[in-house]
Every structure is written in C-alpha cells, then in structure tokens.
Coordinates of C-alpha atoms in Angstrom, one line a residue:
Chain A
X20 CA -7.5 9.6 18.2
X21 CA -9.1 10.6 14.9
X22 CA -7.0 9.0 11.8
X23 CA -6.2 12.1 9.7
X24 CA -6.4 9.4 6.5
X25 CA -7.9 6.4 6.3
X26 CA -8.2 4.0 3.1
X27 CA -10.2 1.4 3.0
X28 CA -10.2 -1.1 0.2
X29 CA -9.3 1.0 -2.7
X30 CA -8.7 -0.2 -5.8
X31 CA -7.5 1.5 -9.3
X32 CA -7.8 0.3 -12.6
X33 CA -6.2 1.6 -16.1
X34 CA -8.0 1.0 -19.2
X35 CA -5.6 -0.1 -22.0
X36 CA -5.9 -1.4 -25.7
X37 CA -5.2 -4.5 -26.3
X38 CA -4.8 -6.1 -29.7
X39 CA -6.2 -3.8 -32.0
X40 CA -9.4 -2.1 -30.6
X41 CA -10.2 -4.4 -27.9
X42 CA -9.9 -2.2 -24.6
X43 CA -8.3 -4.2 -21.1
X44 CA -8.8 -3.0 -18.1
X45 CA -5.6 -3.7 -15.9
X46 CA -6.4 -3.9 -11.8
X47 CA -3.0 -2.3 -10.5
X48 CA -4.3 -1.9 -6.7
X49 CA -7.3 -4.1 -5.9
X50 CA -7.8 -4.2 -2.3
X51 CA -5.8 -1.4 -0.2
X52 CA -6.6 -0.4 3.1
X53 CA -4.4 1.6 5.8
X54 CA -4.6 4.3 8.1
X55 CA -2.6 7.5 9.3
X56 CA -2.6 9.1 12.9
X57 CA -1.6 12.5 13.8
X58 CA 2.1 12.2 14.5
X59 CA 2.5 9.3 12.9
X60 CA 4.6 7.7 10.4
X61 CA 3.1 5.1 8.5
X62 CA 5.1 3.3 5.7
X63 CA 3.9 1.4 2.5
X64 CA 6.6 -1.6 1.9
X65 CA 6.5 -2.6 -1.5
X66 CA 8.4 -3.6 -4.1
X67 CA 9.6 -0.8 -7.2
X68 CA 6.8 -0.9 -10.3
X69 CA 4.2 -2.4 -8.1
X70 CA 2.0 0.9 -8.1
X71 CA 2.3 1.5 -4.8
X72 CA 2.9 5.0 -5.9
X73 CA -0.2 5.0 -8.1
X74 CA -2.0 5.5 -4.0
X75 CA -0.7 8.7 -3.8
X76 CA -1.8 10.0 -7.4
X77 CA -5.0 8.7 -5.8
X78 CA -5.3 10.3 -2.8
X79 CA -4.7 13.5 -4.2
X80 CA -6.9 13.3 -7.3
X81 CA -4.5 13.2 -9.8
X82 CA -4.8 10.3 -11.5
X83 CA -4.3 10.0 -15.4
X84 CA -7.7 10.0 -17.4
X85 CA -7.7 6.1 -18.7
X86 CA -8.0 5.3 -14.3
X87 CA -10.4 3.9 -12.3
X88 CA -10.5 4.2 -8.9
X89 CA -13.2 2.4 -6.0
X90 CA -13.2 2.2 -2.6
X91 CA -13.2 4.7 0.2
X92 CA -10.8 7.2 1.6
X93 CA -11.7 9.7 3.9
X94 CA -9.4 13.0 5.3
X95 CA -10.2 13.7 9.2
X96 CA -12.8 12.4 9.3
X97 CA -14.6 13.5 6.2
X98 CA -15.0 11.4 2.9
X99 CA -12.2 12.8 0.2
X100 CA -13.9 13.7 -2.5
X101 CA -12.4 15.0 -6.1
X102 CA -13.3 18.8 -5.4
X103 CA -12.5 17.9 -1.8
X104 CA -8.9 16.7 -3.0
X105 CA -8.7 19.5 -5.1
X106 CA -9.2 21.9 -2.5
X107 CA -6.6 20.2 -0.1
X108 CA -3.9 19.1 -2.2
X109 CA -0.7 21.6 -2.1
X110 CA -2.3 22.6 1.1
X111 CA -3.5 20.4 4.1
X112 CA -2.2 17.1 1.6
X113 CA 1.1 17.6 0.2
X114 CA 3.2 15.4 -1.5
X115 CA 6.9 14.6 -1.9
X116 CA 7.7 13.4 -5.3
X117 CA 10.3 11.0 -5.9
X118 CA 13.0 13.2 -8.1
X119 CA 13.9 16.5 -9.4
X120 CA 11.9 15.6 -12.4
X121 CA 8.8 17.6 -10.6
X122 CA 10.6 20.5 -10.3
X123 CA 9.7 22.8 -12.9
X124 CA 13.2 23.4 -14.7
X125 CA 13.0 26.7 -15.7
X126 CA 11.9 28.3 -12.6
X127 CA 14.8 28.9 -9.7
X128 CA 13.8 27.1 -6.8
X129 CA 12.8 30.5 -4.7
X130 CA 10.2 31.4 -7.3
X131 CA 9.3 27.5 -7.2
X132 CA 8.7 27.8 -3.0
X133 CA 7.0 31.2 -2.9
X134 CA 4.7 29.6 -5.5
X135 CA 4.0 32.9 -7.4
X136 CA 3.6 35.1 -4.7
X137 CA 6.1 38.4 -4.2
X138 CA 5.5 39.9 -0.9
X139 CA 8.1 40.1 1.5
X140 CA 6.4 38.1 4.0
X141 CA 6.3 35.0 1.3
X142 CA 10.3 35.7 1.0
X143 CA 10.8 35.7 4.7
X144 CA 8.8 32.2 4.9
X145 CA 10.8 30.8 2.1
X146 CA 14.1 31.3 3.5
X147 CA 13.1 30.5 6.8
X148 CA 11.9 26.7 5.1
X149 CA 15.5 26.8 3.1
X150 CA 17.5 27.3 6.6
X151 CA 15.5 24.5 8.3
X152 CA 16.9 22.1 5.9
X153 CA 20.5 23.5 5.9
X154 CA 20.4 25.1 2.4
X155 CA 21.4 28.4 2.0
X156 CA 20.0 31.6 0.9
X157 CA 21.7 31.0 -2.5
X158 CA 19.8 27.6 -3.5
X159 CA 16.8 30.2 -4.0
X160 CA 19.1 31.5 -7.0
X161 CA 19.4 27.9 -8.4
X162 CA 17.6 26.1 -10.9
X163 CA 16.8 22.7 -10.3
X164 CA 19.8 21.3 -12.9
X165 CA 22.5 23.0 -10.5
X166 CA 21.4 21.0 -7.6
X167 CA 22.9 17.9 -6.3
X168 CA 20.7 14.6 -6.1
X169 CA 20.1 15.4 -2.1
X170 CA 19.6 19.0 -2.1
X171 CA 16.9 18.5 -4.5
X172 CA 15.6 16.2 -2.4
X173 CA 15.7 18.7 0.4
X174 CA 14.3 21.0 -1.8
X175 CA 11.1 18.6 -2.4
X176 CA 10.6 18.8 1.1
X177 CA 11.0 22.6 1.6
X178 CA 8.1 23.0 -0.6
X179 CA 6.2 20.7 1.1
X180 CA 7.3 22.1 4.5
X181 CA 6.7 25.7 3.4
X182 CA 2.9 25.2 4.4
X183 CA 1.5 23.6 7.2
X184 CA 0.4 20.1 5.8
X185 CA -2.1 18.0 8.2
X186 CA -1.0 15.1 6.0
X187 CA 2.6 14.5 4.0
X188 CA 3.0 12.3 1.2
X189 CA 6.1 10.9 0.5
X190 CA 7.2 9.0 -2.6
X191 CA 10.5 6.9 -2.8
X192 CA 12.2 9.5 -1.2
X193 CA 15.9 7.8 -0.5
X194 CA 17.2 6.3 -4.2
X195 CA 20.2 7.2 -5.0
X196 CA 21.3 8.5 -1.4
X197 CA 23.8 7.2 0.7
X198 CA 23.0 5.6 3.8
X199 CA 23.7 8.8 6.1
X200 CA 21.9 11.6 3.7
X201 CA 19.5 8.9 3.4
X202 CA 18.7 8.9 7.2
X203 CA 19.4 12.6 7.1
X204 CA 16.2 13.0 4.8
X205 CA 14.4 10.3 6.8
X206 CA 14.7 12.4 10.2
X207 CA 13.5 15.3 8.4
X208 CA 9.9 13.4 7.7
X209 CA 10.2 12.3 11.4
X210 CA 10.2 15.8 12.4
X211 CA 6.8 16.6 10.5
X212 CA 5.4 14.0 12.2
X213 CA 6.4 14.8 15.8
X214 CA 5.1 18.2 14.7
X215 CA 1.4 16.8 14.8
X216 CA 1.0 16.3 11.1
X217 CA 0.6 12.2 9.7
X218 CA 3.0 11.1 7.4
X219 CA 2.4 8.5 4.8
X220 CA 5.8 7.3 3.5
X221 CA 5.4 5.2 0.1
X222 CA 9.1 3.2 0.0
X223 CA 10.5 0.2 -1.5
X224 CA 13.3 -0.2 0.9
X225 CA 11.8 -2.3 4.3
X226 CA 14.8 -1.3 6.1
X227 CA 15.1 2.3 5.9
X228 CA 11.4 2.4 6.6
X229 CA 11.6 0.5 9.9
X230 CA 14.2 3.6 10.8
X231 CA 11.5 6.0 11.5
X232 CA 7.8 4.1 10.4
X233 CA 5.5 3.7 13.3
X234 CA 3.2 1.3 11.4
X235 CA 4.6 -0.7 8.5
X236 CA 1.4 -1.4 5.6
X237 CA 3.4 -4.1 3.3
X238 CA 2.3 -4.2 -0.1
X239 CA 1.9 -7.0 -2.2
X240 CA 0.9 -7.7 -6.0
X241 CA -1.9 -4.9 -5.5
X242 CA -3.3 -5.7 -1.8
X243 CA -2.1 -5.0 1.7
X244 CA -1.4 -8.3 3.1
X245 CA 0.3 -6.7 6.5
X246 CA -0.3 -3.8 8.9
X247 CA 2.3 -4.3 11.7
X248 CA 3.7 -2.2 14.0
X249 CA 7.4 -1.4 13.5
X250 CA 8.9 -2.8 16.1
X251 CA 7.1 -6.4 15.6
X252 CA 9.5 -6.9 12.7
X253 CA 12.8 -6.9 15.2
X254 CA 10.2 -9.0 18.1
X255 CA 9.6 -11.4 15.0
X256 CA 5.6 -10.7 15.3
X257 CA 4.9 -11.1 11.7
X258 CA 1.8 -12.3 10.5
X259 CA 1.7 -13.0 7.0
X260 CA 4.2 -15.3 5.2
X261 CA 5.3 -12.8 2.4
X262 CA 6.4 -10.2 5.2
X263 CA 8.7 -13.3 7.1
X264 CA 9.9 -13.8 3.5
X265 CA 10.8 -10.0 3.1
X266 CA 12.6 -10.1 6.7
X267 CA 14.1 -13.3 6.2
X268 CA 15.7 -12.1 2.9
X269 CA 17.8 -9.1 4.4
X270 CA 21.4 -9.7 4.0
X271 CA 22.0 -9.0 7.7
X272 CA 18.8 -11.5 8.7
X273 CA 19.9 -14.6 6.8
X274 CA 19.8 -13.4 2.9
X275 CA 17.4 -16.4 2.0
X276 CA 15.5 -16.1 -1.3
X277 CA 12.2 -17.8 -1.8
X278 CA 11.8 -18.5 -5.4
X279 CA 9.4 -17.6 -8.1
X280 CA 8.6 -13.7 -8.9
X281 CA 5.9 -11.3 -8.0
X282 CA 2.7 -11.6 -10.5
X283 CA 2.2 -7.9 -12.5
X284 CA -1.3 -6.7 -12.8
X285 CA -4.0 -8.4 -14.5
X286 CA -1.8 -11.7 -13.8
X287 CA -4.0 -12.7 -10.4
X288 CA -6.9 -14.7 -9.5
X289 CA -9.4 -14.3 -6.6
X290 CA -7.5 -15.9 -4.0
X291 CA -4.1 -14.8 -2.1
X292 CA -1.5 -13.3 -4.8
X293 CA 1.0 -14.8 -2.7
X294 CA -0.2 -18.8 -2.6
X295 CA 1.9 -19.9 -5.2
X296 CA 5.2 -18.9 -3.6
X297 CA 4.0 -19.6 0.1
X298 CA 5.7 -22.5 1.7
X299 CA 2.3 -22.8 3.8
X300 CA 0.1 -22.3 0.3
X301 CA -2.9 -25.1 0.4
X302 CA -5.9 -25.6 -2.4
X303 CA -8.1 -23.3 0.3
X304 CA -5.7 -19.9 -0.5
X305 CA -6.9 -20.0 -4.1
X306 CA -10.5 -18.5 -2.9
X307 CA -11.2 -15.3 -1.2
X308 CA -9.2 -14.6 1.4
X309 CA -10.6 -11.7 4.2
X310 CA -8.1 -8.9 5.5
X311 CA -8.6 -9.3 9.2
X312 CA -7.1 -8.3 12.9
X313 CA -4.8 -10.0 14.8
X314 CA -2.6 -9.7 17.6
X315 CA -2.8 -5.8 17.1
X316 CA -2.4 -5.9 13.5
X317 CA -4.2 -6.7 10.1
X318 CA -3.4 -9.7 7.6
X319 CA -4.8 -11.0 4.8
X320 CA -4.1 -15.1 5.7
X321 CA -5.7 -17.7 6.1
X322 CA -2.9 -19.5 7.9
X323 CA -1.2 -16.4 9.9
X324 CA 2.1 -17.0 11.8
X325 CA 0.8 -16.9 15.5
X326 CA -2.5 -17.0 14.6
X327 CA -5.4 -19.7 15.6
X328 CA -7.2 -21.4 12.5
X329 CA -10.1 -19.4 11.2
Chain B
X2 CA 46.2 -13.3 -14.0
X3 CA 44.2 -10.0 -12.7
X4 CA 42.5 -6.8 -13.3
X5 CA 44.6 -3.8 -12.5
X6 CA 44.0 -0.3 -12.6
X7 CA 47.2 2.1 -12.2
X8 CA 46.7 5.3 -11.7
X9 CA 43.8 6.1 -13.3
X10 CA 42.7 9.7 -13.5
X11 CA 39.4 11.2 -15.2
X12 CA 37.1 13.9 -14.8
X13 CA 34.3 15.4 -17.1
X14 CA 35.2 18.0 -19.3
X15 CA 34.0 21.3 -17.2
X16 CA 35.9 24.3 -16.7
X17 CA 37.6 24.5 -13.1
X18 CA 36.6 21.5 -12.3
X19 CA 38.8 18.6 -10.1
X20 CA 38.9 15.6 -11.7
X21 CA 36.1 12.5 -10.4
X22 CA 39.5 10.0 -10.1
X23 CA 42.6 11.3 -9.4
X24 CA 45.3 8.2 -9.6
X25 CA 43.1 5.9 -8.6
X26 CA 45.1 2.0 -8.3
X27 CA 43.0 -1.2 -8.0
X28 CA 43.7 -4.7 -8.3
X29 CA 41.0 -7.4 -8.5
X30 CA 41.8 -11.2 -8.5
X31 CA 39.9 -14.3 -9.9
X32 CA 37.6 -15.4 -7.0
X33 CA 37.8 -12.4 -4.8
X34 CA 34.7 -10.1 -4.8
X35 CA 35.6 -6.1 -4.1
X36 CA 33.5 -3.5 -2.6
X37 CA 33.5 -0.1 -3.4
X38 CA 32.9 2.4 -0.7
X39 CA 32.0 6.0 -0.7
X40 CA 29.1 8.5 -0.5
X41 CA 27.1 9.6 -3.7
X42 CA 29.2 11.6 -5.9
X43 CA 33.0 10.1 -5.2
X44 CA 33.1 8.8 -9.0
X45 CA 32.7 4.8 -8.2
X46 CA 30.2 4.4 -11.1
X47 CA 32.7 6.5 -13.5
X48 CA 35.5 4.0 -12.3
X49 CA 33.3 1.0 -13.2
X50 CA 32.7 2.7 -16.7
X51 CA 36.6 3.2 -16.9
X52 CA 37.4 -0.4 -16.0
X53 CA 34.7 -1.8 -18.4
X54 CA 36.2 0.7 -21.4
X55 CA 32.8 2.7 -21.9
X56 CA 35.3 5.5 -20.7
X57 CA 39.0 6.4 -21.7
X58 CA 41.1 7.2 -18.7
X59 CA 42.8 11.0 -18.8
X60 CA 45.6 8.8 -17.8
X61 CA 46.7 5.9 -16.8
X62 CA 45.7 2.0 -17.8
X63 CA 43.7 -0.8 -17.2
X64 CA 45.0 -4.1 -17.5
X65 CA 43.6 -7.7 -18.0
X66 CA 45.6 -10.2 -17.0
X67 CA 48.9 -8.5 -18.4
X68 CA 47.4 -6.7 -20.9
X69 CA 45.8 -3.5 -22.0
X70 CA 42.3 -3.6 -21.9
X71 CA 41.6 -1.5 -25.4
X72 CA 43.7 -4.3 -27.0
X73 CA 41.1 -7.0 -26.8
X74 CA 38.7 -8.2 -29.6
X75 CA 35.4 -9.3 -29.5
X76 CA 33.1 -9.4 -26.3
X77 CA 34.9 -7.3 -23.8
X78 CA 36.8 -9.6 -20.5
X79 CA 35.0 -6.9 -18.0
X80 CA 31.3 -6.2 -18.0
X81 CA 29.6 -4.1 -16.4
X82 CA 25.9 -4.8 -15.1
X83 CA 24.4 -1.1 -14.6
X84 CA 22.0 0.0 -12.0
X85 CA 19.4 1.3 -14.0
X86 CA 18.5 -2.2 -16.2
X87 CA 15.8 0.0 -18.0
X88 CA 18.5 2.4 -19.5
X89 CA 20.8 -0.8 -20.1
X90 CA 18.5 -2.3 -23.2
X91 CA 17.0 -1.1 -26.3
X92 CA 13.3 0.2 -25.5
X93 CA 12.3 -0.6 -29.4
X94 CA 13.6 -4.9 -28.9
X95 CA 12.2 -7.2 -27.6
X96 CA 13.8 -8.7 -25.0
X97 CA 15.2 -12.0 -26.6
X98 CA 16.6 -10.0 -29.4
X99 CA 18.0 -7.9 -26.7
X100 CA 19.6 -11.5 -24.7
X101 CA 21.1 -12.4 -28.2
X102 CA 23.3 -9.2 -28.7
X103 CA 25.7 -11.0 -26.9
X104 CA 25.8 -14.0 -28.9
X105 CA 24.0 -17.6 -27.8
X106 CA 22.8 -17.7 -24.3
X107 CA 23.8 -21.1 -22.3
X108 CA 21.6 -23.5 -21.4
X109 CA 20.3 -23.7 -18.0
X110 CA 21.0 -19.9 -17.7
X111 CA 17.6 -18.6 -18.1
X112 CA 16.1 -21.0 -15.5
X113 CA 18.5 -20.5 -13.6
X114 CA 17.7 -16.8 -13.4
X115 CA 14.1 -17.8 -13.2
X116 CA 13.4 -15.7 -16.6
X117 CA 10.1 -17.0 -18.1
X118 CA 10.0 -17.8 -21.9
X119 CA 6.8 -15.6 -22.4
X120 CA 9.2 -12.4 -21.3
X121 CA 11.1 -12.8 -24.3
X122 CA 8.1 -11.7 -26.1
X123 CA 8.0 -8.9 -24.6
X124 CA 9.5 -5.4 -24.6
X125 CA 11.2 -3.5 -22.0
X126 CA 8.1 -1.6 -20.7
X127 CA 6.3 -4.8 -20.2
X128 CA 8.4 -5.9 -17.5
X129 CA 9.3 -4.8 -14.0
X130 CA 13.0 -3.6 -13.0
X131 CA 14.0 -7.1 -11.5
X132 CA 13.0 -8.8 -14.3
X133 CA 14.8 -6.9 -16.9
X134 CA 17.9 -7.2 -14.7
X135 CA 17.7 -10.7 -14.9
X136 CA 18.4 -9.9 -18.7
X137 CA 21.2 -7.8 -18.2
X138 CA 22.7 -10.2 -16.2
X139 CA 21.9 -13.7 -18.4
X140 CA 23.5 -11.0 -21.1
X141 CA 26.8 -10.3 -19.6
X142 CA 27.5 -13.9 -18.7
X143 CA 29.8 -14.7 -21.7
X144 CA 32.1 -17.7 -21.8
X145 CA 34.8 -15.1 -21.8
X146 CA 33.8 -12.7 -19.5
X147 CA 36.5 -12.6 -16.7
X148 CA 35.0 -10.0 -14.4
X149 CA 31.8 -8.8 -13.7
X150 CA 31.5 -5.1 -12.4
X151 CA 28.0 -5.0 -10.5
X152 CA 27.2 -0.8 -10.0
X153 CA 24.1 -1.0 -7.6
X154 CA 22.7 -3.8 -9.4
X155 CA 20.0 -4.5 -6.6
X156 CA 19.1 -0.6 -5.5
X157 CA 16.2 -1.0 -6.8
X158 CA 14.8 -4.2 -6.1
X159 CA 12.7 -5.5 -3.4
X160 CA 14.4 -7.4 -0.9
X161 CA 13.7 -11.3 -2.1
X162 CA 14.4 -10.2 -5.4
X163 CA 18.2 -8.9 -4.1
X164 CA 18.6 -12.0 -2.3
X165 CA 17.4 -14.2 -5.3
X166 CA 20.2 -12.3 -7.8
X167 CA 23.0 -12.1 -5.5
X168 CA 22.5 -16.3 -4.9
X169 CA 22.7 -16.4 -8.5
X170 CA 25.8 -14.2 -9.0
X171 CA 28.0 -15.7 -6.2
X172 CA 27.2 -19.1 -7.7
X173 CA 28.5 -18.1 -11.1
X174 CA 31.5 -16.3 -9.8
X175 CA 32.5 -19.2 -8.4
X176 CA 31.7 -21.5 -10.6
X177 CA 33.6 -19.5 -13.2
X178 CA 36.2 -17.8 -10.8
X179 CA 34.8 -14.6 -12.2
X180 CA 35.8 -11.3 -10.0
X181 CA 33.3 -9.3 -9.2
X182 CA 33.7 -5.1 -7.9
X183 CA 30.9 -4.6 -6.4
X184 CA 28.9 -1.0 -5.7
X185 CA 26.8 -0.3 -2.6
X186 CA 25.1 2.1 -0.6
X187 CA 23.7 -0.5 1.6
X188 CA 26.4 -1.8 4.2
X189 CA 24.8 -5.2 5.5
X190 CA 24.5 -5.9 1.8
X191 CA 28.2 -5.4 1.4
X192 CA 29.7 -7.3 4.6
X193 CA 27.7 -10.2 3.3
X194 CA 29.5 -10.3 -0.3
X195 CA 32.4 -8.6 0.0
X196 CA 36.0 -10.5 0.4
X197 CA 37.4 -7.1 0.4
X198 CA 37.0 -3.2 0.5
X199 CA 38.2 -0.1 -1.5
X200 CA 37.0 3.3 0.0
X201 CA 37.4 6.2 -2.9
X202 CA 38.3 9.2 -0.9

C-alpha cells in the first residue's frame, strides 16, 4: 500500500545570533525519516523540547522565517512542496495542536469550526462533528477560556475532524489529562485511522503511544534511531540501545535510569548522539552511523540488539 | 512529629461556585511517601499550594510538627516542587543566581542531580524542562526542609529522565526522613513510590 507520508532524512536548521553579530546556525532535526500508511497510526517517541514538534511545522510549511529545512517528504505519492503544503494544510493535512493556545480567543468555538462560512449546511456539519465527540450543542456558544483542559482538546480535534483529512497531525495531545480522558482522546485518533485516513501522532509519553500506535518512530537528540512495530516493545524486539533504555526505565518495567542527559542542538558530532551514554558505545560509534533495516524495522546502530555485526 | 491538615476548605473566589476542598484532613509522616489520587480538576495542586502556604485555607489549619505552619520563620518546612519548572524560576536570572535564592547549595548536590556547571551560566530558555527541574529540586533541598510536596514533577519528562529524578528523590527522602505527597496522573508511577494513597473525592 501507498504511504500517504513519507519523510526521508529531513533536517531543519534555525539561524541564530550569537555573540554580537556573528549568526549560528542551530541543527534541531538532522536526519528524520518515517513513514505513514492509510489507517495507520504512527507515533514519534521523543522526549519534551527536543523538536520533535518542529516535524510538523515542517510538514505543513509553517515554519518560522530564520529555518532551514532539507531532505524529502512526499504526500501520496507526490513530492510536498511549499505551494503543495499550502494547498493541503487545513484540508487533506490537518493538524492537532498541543493546547487551547491555538484557539483564537475571541471567536466562539462554532464560528472557530464553520471557519467563516454561514450556510446552514456548514452549521449542520459542525454540530454533527461537536456530537461525535460528546460536546453539546452549547460548546458552539463558548469561547475557548470557558472550556475545560479536555473539552478543548476535544474541540482541537473537532476542527480537525470537521473535514475529511487524508493525513492527521497530532501534537502532544494528552498533558495534563488524566489517564482515562487521556485514553478517551487517544481512541478518538484511533478512530480516524480506522476510518482510512494516516495518523502521525507526535508524543512524549512511550506508554500512551504504545496504547493505540501501530509503528513507534523513537526520536533521539534530532535523528530517528528506531522504527518498531508496537507490539515488539511488549515481545522485547528492540533494536537500538536508547529504545531498551526508554523501556527499561518505565516504573512498571524496572524504573532503571541510565545516567548522563540528552545533548541539545548544536551539542553533537557526526557519529551516534547516543554513544556517550550507551553501555555498548565503542571508539567506531563516533563516525557515521547508517539508518538501516532489520528484523522488520529500521535502526540507526552499529551494534543492534538481535542484530548480526555489520 | 508530622504534617497535618484539618479540615481544610478553599475555593477561588467566583460567584456560585463550590469550593475546590471542602474539609479536606491529611496527615503525612517522616519517611512515609503519599499519593494523591484524582482526575484533573479535584483541587490536588491547590491542596499542595495550601500545605506549602502559597495559599490561605478558607478554613482550617496546617500543622508542622505541632505547630501552625504561618508561624515559622525563614525557609519554609514544606516545599513544594511545581510541575511546570519553567514557570517555577525567574526567566531574567541565570540559573545559579536562581539555585542561590535559597541560600548555599550543599556539596555533592549538584552532581548528584547530574547538573553541569556550564548550565549555571545559563538562563532559563537555554535549557530543556528536565534540566531546569533538576534546579528546582537542588533548590528546595534545604537543611530544614521537612517535607517535600512533588505536584507532577516528572509529567513532562521523558521516561529516563523520570526515572533518574525519582532515584534521586527517594534517596534524599530517606536519607533525610523527608515526607514526600506526591501527585500523579500516571498509576504505575505511583504504585512504585507510594507507601500510601489519598483519593480527593
């Protein structure tokens, strides 16, 4: 089947001043590659302030001025380009921002859906979306400030629901939930999936992802260094020695911390981000490292768990 | 030798409203580490304020060890480590001016927290959410700090960071028979840290 989105080594820079006049360019994302199906769910594990959300800005062409971006993505089957992105986004791309921040506050949130338009068929369509999600036919009277942390967030997703998306982004969509609206809010995405569209779910929190992600794309210190089907996390089919660390460190799956921190941007030499921290680390992990198949998924090792040597 | 809560009630000044606490009673012991337990909205964080004394109870008291909290000097007994470490230091300081608002850190502290020196150079935007909570926390670690109140503190981390602060906090609380009330959305989190629960209804 046809990937709806596929990105393959992306990278985006920011341009910054340094001292005085002297500009910096700060890599964020270097090497990014994943890919969505139709009717599937595919989440990118990383941790909060890495830029994983800075993908998303990307793949919708909305990325600040002072950016960079390389690398290729393509949207079924054709290459995304700005205008392209333009012409999609709000559309066939939609995206589900993190808070209630990109709601515009002065605007009630039935306004907010019908986007502008008045007719009656446009009100219709907009409560339908509302019912769907088990808010009722006042929220459309409400501005954003009276609504509760998760009916915004069911909000967010009625606009995105309210047209027919092909692809559904979806930014840290569970802070500040408890575990069962959390899941609530998680089945909801589910459901766009199973209705034929692909769902890229951009999260911090490994577990909750693992709840409904088909494919798991982990994110580390700008690269992907995993793509792994859910259900080889529970099998213990990891690859790459960051993801065990990530497993190993769940409260329920032994609560182990490996030591060190993550390095920030601009902070990272040619070879694996993660060598320095990696219990398996040797001399060779400082060079280039390739992001390859294995065993059904990709990793970006030299050493992989379950692998043979390269 | 405890912190107690009796019957604390509070609620935010809004017309018709119920209050967030209605005589709420809690008890926490040196040593023992409490949960807090219910969905978004039940008023744990506004208990947490009301126990550290960034709030004044409607009614009711909090007591430390016997006495009222309001009557204590100096560097408050209970502090509270907030879940938002961004919000919890000055944007305009840099971040070892921000460590020593509470007075002289102790040695070993900021190693053990794995807190380069270069980050306290830096300022608040520099550095990501873990690290700054590392801050918050080498902060909050007084000599006389009695109980720690821990709203969420790892919500937002990723999952080595969690398990790298929560090593470090249950070390110090025992170490200094600190007790801790801790907040949670995440359950496995809890059963692992937990001596005891509380549910706010």
């Amino acid at each position: 089947m046809e990937p709806i989105l596929e990105v393959r080594n992306l990278s985006i820079s920011f341009t910054q001043y340094g001292r005085g006049t002297r500009q910096v360019l700060l890599p964020v994302i270097r090497d990014l590659s994943l890919a969505v199906a139709p009717g599937q769910v595919v989440a990118v594990v990383g941790s909060s302030g890495s830029g994983k959300s800075l993908l998303a800005h990307g793949i919708l062409g909305i990325l600040p001025y002072n950016s960079h971006m390389a690398g290729e993505i393509s949207f079924l089957g054709q290459p995304l380009t700005p205008r392209r992105a333009a012409a999609v986004r709000g559309k066939e791309i939609v995206l589900v921002p993190q808070g209630v921040t990109y709601l515009d506050p002065l605007m009630k949130v039935g306004p907010q859906l019908r986007k502008g338009r008045r007719d009656q068929s446009a009100r219709t369509a907009s409560r339908a979306v509302l019912e769907r999600y088990g808010l009722g036919a006042d929220t459309e009277e409400r501005y954003p400030f009276e609504l509760s942390g998760g009916m915004a967030r069911r909000v967010l997703i009625a606009t995105a629901a309210a047209e027919t998306p092909r692809l559904v982004i979806v930014d840290e969509p569970t802070p500040g939930l408890d575990a069962r609206a959390a899941r609530r809010v998680l089945g909801h995405f589910r459901e766009l999936a199973d209705g034929g569209a692909g769902v890229l779910l951009i999260t911090h929190d490994l577990e909750l992802a693992l709840t409904i992600a088909h494919r798991v794309a982990v994110f580390y210190a700008g690269e992907t260094v995993e793509e792994a089907d859910a259900a080889d996390f529970a099998a213990g089919r990891l690859r790459h020695p960051y993801t065990r660390a990530l497993w190993d460190a769940l409260p329920q799956n032994g609560f182990i911390p490996i030591s060190g921190a993550q390095p920030g941007p601009g902070e990272v030499g040619e070879g694996c981000p993660f060598a320095s921290r990696c219990p398996k680390g040797r001399p060779e992990c400082m060079g280039p490292v390739a992001y390859r198949e294995l065993d059904g998924g990709l990793v970006r090792c030299l050493y992989p768990e379950g692998g043979e040597q390269p | 030798m405890s912190l107690e809560a009796k019957q604390l009630t509070f609620g935010y000044r809004r017309k018709g409203k119920e209050p967030v606490l209605d005589h709420i009673d809690l008890t926490l012991e040196p040593g023992e580490r409490l949960g807090l337990l219910g969905p978004s909205g039940r008023g744990k964080t506004t208990l947490c304020k009301l126990l550290a004394g960034y709030e004044k109870p409607d009614s009711g008291t909090v007591l430390v060890d016997g006495k009222p909290l309001k009557e204590y000097r100096g560097i408050c007994p209970v502090q509270m480590i907030w879940q938002h470490p961004e919000t919890a230091v000055d944007p305009l300081m840099k971040l070892g001016d921000t460590l020593k608002e509470g007075g002289p850190v102790e040695e070993g502290l900021l190693e053990a927290l794995h807190i380069q020196p270069a980050w306290l150079e830096r300022y608040p935007t520099e550095l990501s959410g873990g690290e700054l909570q590392r801050f918050c926390i080498a902060r909050a670690l007084r000599p006389g700090v009695r109980y720690l109140l821990c709203d969420e503190v790892s919500a937002m981390l990723d999952l080595i960071t969690q398990a790298q602060i929560w090593t470090f906090l249950l070390d110090q609380a025992e170490k200094r028979s600190l007790g801790l009330v801790i907040v949670s959305h995440n359950s496995p989190l809890m059963e692992k840290l937990c001596t005891r629960m509380q549910t706010l209804a």
